[in-house]
CSV table of C-alpha atoms in Angstrom, one decimal:
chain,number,residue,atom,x,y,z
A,123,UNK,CA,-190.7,32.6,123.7
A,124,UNK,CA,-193.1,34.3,121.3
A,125,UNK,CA,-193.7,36.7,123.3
A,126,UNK,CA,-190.3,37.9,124.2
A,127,UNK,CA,-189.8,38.1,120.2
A,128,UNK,CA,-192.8,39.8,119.6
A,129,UNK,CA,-191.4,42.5,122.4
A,130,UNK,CA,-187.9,42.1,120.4
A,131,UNK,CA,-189.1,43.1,116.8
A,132,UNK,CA,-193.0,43.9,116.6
A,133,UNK,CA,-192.4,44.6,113.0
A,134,UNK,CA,-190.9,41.7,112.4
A,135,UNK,CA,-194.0,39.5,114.4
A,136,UNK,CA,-196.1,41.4,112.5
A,137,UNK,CA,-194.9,40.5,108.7
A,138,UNK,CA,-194.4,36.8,109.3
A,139,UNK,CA,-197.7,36.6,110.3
A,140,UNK,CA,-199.4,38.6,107.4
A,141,UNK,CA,-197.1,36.4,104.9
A,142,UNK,CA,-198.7,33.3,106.9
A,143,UNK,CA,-201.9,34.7,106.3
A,144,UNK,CA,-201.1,35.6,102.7
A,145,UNK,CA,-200.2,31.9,102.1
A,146,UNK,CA,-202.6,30.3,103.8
A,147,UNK,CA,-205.4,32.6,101.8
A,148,UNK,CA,-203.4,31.9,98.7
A,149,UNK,CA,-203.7,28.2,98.9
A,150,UNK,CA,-207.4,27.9,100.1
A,151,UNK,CA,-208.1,30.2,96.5
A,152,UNK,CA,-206.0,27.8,94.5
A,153,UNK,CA,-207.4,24.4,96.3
A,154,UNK,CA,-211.2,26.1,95.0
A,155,UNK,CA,-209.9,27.5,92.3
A,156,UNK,CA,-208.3,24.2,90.4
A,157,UNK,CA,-209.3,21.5,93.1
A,158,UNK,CA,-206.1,20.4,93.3
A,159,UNK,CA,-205.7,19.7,97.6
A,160,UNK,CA,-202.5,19.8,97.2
A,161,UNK,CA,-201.4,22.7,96.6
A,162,UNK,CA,-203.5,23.7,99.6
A,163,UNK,CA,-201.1,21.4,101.3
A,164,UNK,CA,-197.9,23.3,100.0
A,165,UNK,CA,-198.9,26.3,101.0
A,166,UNK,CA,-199.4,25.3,104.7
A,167,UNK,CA,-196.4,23.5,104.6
A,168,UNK,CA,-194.2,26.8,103.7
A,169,UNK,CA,-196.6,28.8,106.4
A,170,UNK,CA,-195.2,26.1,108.9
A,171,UNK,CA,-191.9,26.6,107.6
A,172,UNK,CA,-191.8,30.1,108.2
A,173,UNK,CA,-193.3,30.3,111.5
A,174,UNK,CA,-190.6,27.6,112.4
A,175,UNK,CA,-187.6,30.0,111.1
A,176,UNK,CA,-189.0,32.6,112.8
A,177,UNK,CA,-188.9,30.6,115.6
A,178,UNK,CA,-185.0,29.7,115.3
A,179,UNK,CA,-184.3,33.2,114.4
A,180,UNK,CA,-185.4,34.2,117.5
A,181,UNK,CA,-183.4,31.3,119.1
A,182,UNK,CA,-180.4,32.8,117.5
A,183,UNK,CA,-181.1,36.2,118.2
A,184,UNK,CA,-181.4,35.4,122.1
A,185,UNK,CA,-177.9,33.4,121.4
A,186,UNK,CA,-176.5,36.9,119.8
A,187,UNK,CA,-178.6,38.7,123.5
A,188,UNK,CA,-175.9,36.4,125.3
A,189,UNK,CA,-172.6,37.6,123.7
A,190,UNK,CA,-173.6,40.9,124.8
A,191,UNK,CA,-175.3,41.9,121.2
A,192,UNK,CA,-178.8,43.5,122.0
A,193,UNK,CA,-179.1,45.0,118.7
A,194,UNK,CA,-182.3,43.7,116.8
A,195,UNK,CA,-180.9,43.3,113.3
A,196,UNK,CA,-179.4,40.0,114.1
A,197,UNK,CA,-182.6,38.5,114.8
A,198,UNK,CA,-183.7,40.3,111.4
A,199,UNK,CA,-180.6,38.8,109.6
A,200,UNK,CA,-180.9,35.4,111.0
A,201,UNK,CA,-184.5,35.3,109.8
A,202,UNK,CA,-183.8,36.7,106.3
A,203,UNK,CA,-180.2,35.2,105.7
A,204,UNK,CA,-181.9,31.6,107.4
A,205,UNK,CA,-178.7,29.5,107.4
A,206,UNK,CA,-176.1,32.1,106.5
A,207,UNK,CA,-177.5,34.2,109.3
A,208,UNK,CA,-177.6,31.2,111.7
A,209,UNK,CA,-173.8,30.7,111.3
A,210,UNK,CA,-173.1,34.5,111.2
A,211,UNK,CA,-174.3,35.0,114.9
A,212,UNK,CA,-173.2,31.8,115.9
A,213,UNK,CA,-169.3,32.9,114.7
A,214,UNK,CA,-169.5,36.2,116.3
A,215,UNK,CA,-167.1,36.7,119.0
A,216,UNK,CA,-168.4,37.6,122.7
A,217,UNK,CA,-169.3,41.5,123.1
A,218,UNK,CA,-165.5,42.9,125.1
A,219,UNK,CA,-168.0,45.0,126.7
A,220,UNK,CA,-169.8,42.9,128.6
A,221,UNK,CA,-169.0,40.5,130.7
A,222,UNK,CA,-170.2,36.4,130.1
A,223,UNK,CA,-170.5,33.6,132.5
A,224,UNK,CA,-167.4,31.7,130.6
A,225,UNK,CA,-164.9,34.8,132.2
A,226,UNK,CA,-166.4,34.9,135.7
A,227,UNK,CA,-164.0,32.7,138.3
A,228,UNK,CA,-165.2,29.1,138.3
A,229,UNK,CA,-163.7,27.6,141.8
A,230,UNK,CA,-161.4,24.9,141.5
A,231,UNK,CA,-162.3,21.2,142.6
């Protein structure tokens, strides 16, 4: 899945991981810096939490790939816009131009 994403939006890949990075860095200096572990602990907490919107941004930017929407700033916009972005692509109507599974002819039983 990472992968495909990573093919999707490089730029994109490329920041989240730098912000992990940044965080991660950030709370190691802080956990010498004051000895307090748990601030350590925050900032691999929001490093966690950003790898896992990524994750769902991606997940919603594949849903956006199946209405027939290949453009890349929806998996940008569900990332930054988290939750509003989420239900943006989820409310968009299917792409007229393309053709989904739900309009092909289902046989009858």
């Amino acid at each position: 899945m990472t992968e495909k994403l990573k093919r999707a939006d490089s730029f994109l890949y490329k920041l989240v991981l730098i912000l992990i990075v940044i965080e991660l860095v950030a709370g190691v200096i802080l956990w010498i810096d004051s000895g307090a572990f748990f601030m350590f602990l925050v900032a691999v907490i929001a490093a966690l939490a950003l790898w896992c919107d990524y994750i769902i941004a991606g997940y919603f930017y594949f849903i956006a790939v199946d209405k027939g929407y290949s453009d890349v700033a929806f998996l940008r916009m569900s990332f930054f816009l988290t939750l509003v972005g989420y239900i943006m692509v989820a409310a968009m109507p299917n792409n007229p131009n393309t053709q989904s599974i739900n309009e092909l002819e289902l046989p009858e039983i």
